[in-house]
Amino acid sequence: MPTPKSPALRYCGRTFSPVELDSIRNLIVSNDEMKRAELSRQVCQLLNWLKPDGGLKDMSCRVAMLKMHRAGLIKLPPPRWGNGNGRRRPKLTSASEAQEIVSVSAGRLGELEFLQVESRKDSSLWNELIERHHYLGYDALPGAQIRYLVFSGSRLLAAMGFGASAWKVADRDSFIGWNAEQRAGNLHLIVNNARFLILPWIKCPNLASRLLSLAARRIGDDWEKRYNYRPVLLETFVDRERFSGTCYRAANWIRVGQTQGRGKMDRYKEFSLPVKHIFVYPLRRNFHRLLCAPT
C-alpha cells in the first residue's frame, strides 16, 4: 500500500515537502543496513541541506529525522546506542560527584580559562555534569554548537553550551523586527545559550555574570573559527518559576519579553510549558540591520 501523502512539514528550521519526505523514505528503504548517522548525511546531500559554511547540516538533519520517526512519517533503523528512543543518557561517574565547597569572591579566582569541548573525554565530562547537576538534564544540542568547560587553574567551575537558536519566538522576533523571510535566511546569526551550569559546590558571588561577560567576548571569534561566520546576537530562555535572570541582567543582557508557555507544534494551546523570560545580548551594534538584511 503506498504511503499517504503528507502536507509540507517544518523541522529544525526547514520545510520538507511531500516529495522530499518520499525521497527520505525511499533512501531509508534502499539502504536498510545504513546507520542513522550515515542516513542523515545522505539526506543532507540529497536535499542540499547545508550550513552557511557549505558543510552538511548533519546534526539538524539527525534531529529532524528523529522527530519524523517519532511522528510516524518515516521508519528509522534501530539506534546503535541507547534504549530505542533516540536518547543515550550519560553515564554518571565519580568525575561529576560533589566536591569540597569553594566560597570566595569571583575576583579572587584569578584568570579563568574557557576550554572548548573537542575531545571525547571532555565531551563525556560536559555531558555528565549537565545530566547530573543541571535542572534540565542532558540533551544533545542540535546543529552548530560550542561547549565550554571553565577552569580557575586546575579547578573546574562551570559548563556552558551554545547552540542553534529557536525557530520562532514572538517577543524576540518583534524586538528584532524581521519578517518570516528574513528570519529564515538569517536565523543562524543568532546563537542560543542553551546550558549554563556553575557547579553546585562553587559558591562565588558575581561569578555567573562574570562568566557570561567573558563568554560573550569570545564566542564570536570561536564561532567564526569553527563555522566561518560570526553570530551577531545571543539569546537565552530563563524559567521564570525557577530564576529571575539576575546574572543575565548584571552581564548587560536585555530582557525582551517572555515565551507563550506552549510548544511550537501546539497550535491549539492544549499543552502547557513553563513560561520563560527571553534575554538577548547583541554582539554587534548593527545587529538589527544585519538580521533584517534581505536574503
mmCIF file of C-alpha atoms in Angstrom, residues 36-195:
data_model
loop_
_atom_site.group_PDB
_atom_site.id
_atom_site.type_symbol
_atom_site.label_atom_id
_atom_site.label_comp_id
_atom_site.label_asym_id
_atom_site.label_seq_id
_atom_site.Cartn_x
_atom_site.Cartn_y
_atom_site.Cartn_z
ATOM 1 C CA ARG A 36 21.221 6.671 11.320
ATOM 2 C CA ALA A 37 24.268 8.949 11.213
ATOM 3 C CA GLU A 38 25.122 7.991 7.643
ATOM 4 C CA LEU A 39 21.472 8.275 6.603
ATOM 5 C CA SER A 40 21.357 11.852 7.882
ATOM 6 C CA ARG A 41 24.447 12.737 5.848
ATOM 7 C CA GLN A 42 22.914 11.156 2.764
ATOM 8 C CA VAL A 43 19.690 13.118 3.298
ATOM 9 C CA CYS A 44 21.660 16.370 3.600
ATOM 10 C CA GLN A 45 23.358 15.647 0.290
ATOM 11 C CA LEU A 46 20.095 14.589 -1.334
ATOM 12 C CA LEU A 47 18.254 17.746 -0.252
ATOM 13 C CA ASN A 48 21.263 20.074 -0.434
ATOM 14 C CA TRP A 49 20.742 20.970 3.229
ATOM 15 C CA LEU A 50 23.885 22.922 4.036
ATOM 16 C CA LYS A 51 25.277 25.193 6.728
ATOM 17 C CA PRO A 52 26.378 28.732 5.868
ATOM 18 C CA ASP A 53 29.980 27.489 5.563
ATOM 19 C CA GLY A 54 28.935 24.897 2.969
ATOM 20 C CA GLY A 55 29.152 21.861 5.252
ATOM 21 C CA LEU A 56 26.342 19.365 5.671
ATOM 22 C CA LYS A 57 23.722 20.360 8.242
ATOM 23 C CA ASP A 58 24.119 16.918 9.715
ATOM 24 C CA MET A 59 23.112 17.400 13.356
ATOM 25 C CA SER A 60 19.967 19.334 12.485
ATOM 26 C CA CYS A 61 19.093 16.612 9.998
ATOM 27 C CA ARG A 62 19.509 13.912 12.645
ATOM 28 C CA VAL A 63 17.145 15.750 14.981
ATOM 29 C CA ALA A 64 14.631 16.348 12.176
ATOM 30 C CA MET A 65 14.659 12.696 11.118
ATOM 31 C CA LEU A 66 14.224 11.519 14.702
ATOM 32 C CA LYS A 67 11.174 13.774 15.055
ATOM 33 C CA MET A 68 9.798 12.435 11.766
ATOM 34 C CA HIS A 69 10.365 8.904 13.057
ATOM 35 C CA ARG A 70 8.531 9.633 16.308
ATOM 36 C CA ALA A 71 5.666 11.199 14.337
ATOM 37 C CA GLY A 72 5.356 8.053 12.211
ATOM 38 C CA LEU A 73 6.361 9.794 8.982
ATOM 39 C CA ILE A 74 9.467 7.676 8.413
ATOM 40 C CA LYS A 75 10.878 4.491 9.931
ATOM 41 C CA LEU A 76 14.493 4.716 11.023
ATOM 42 C CA PRO A 77 16.704 1.703 11.702
ATOM 43 C CA PRO A 78 17.267 0.829 15.380
ATOM 44 C CA PRO A 79 19.780 3.121 17.103
ATOM 45 C CA ARG A 80 23.297 1.836 17.517
ATOM 46 C CA TRP A 81 23.310 3.008 21.125
ATOM 47 C CA GLY A 82 20.756 3.669 23.802
ATOM 48 C CA ASN A 83 17.340 2.370 24.624
ATOM 49 C CA GLY A 84 15.498 2.816 21.362
ATOM 50 C CA ASN A 85 14.081 6.282 21.971
ATOM 51 C CA GLY A 86 16.973 8.081 20.292
ATOM 52 C CA ARG A 87 18.440 9.330 23.567
ATOM 53 C CA ARG A 88 21.510 7.974 25.300
ATOM 54 C CA ARG A 89 21.905 9.169 28.860
ATOM 55 C CA PRO A 90 25.443 9.955 30.004
ATOM 56 C CA LYS A 91 26.961 7.506 32.439
ATOM 57 C CA LEU A 92 27.428 9.071 35.868
ATOM 58 C CA THR A 93 30.864 8.589 37.404
ATOM 59 C CA SER A 94 32.918 9.959 40.276
ATOM 60 C CA ALA A 95 34.139 12.746 37.959
ATOM 61 C CA SER A 96 30.876 14.636 38.479
ATOM 62 C CA GLU A 97 30.358 13.928 42.167
ATOM 63 C CA ALA A 98 30.135 16.797 44.641
ATOM 64 C CA GLN A 99 33.418 18.211 45.875
ATOM 65 C CA GLU A 100 34.563 20.446 48.697
ATOM 66 C CA ILE A 101 32.756 23.777 48.705
ATOM 67 C CA VAL A 102 34.684 26.721 47.270
ATOM 68 C CA SER A 103 33.486 30.018 48.726
ATOM 69 C CA VAL A 104 35.468 33.061 47.582
ATOM 70 C CA SER A 105 34.683 36.202 45.616
ATOM 71 C CA ALA A 106 34.815 35.856 41.847
ATOM 72 C CA GLY A 107 37.720 38.293 41.702
ATOM 73 C CA ARG A 108 39.909 36.021 43.826
ATOM 74 C CA LEU A 109 39.613 33.173 41.345
ATOM 75 C CA GLY A 110 42.157 34.824 39.081
ATOM 76 C CA GLU A 111 42.197 34.341 35.323
ATOM 77 C CA LEU A 112 39.538 31.974 34.052
ATOM 78 C CA GLU A 113 40.200 29.528 31.220
ATOM 79 C CA PHE A 114 37.482 28.600 28.736
ATOM 80 C CA LEU A 115 38.288 25.165 27.337
ATOM 81 C CA GLN A 116 36.380 24.309 24.177
ATOM 82 C CA VAL A 117 34.951 20.810 24.379
ATOM 83 C CA GLU A 118 36.513 18.916 21.495
ATOM 84 C CA SER A 119 37.908 15.624 22.776
ATOM 85 C CA ARG A 120 35.760 12.600 23.590
ATOM 86 C CA LYS A 121 36.922 12.780 27.218
ATOM 87 C CA ASP A 122 35.917 16.426 27.632
ATOM 88 C CA SER A 123 32.622 15.800 25.862
ATOM 89 C CA SER A 124 31.769 12.936 28.203
ATOM 90 C CA LEU A 125 32.576 15.087 31.228
ATOM 91 C CA TRP A 126 30.478 18.023 29.968
ATOM 92 C CA ASN A 127 27.537 15.726 29.236
ATOM 93 C CA GLU A 128 27.816 14.063 32.628
ATOM 94 C CA LEU A 129 27.966 17.344 34.544
ATOM 95 C CA ILE A 130 24.896 18.672 32.761
ATOM 96 C CA GLU A 131 22.988 15.420 33.266
ATOM 97 C CA ARG A 132 23.729 15.286 36.975
ATOM 98 C CA HIS A 133 23.613 18.934 38.027
ATOM 99 C CA HIS A 134 21.541 20.976 35.533
ATOM 100 C CA TYR A 135 17.805 21.015 36.183
ATOM 101 C CA LEU A 136 17.056 20.304 32.508
ATOM 102 C CA GLY A 137 19.493 17.411 32.325
ATOM 103 C CA TYR A 138 21.438 16.445 29.236
ATOM 104 C CA ASP A 139 20.102 16.630 25.694
ATOM 105 C CA ALA A 140 22.336 16.801 22.648
ATOM 106 C CA LEU A 141 22.498 20.346 21.303
ATOM 107 C CA PRO A 142 21.187 20.362 17.723
ATOM 108 C CA GLY A 143 23.048 21.960 14.853
ATOM 109 C CA ALA A 144 26.069 24.234 15.143
ATOM 110 C CA GLN A 145 27.354 24.410 18.702
ATOM 111 C CA ILE A 146 30.229 25.257 21.012
ATOM 112 C CA ARG A 147 30.569 23.895 24.530
ATOM 113 C CA TYR A 148 32.945 25.133 27.205
ATOM 114 C CA LEU A 149 34.392 23.831 30.439
ATOM 115 C CA VAL A 150 35.550 26.758 32.574
ATOM 116 C CA PHE A 151 38.520 26.439 34.923
ATOM 117 C CA SER A 152 40.307 28.502 37.533
ATOM 118 C CA GLY A 153 43.732 26.915 37.433
ATOM 119 C CA SER A 154 43.059 23.194 37.750
ATOM 120 C CA ARG A 155 39.696 23.710 39.455
ATOM 121 C CA LEU A 156 36.632 23.148 37.272
ATOM 122 C CA LEU A 157 33.989 25.810 37.878
ATOM 123 C CA ALA A 158 31.328 25.657 35.199
ATOM 124 C CA ALA A 159 29.983 24.204 31.974
ATOM 125 C CA MET A 160 28.409 26.323 29.242
ATOM 126 C CA GLY A 161 26.762 25.359 25.973
ATOM 127 C CA PHE A 162 25.853 27.482 22.946
ATOM 128 C CA GLY A 163 23.857 26.124 20.025
ATOM 129 C CA ALA A 164 21.195 26.725 17.406
ATOM 130 C CA SER A 165 18.632 29.438 18.094
ATOM 131 C CA ALA A 166 14.904 28.922 18.482
ATOM 132 C CA TRP A 167 12.995 28.998 15.198
ATOM 133 C CA LYS A 168 10.126 31.304 16.110
ATOM 134 C CA VAL A 169 9.706 33.354 19.300
ATOM 135 C CA ALA A 170 7.134 36.142 19.113
ATOM 136 C CA ASP A 171 8.671 38.654 21.537
ATOM 137 C CA ARG A 172 12.208 38.104 20.280
ATOM 138 C CA ASP A 173 11.120 38.431 16.673
ATOM 139 C CA SER A 174 9.216 41.618 17.481
ATOM 140 C CA PHE A 175 12.328 43.054 19.151
ATOM 141 C CA ILE A 176 14.426 42.259 16.077
ATOM 142 C CA GLY A 177 11.776 43.497 13.667
ATOM 143 C CA TRP A 178 12.334 40.947 10.930
ATOM 144 C CA ASN A 179 9.813 39.210 8.712
ATOM 145 C CA ALA A 180 9.491 35.470 8.103
ATOM 146 C CA GLU A 181 11.746 35.513 5.037
ATOM 147 C CA GLN A 182 14.478 37.475 6.814
ATOM 148 C CA ARG A 183 14.253 35.178 9.820
ATOM 149 C CA ALA A 184 14.581 32.070 7.653
ATOM 150 C CA GLY A 185 17.666 33.467 5.937
ATOM 151 C CA ASN A 186 19.444 34.969 8.942
ATOM 152 C CA LEU A 187 18.439 32.844 11.928
ATOM 153 C CA HIS A 188 21.865 31.202 12.007
ATOM 154 C CA LEU A 189 23.305 34.577 13.087
ATOM 155 C CA ILE A 190 21.635 34.113 16.488
ATOM 156 C CA VAL A 191 23.239 31.692 18.945
ATOM 157 C CA ASN A 192 21.372 30.268 21.917
ATOM 158 C CA ASN A 193 22.946 29.912 25.358
ATOM 159 C CA ALA A 194 21.247 26.560 25.844
ATOM 160 C CA ARG A 195 23.016 25.419 29.016
#
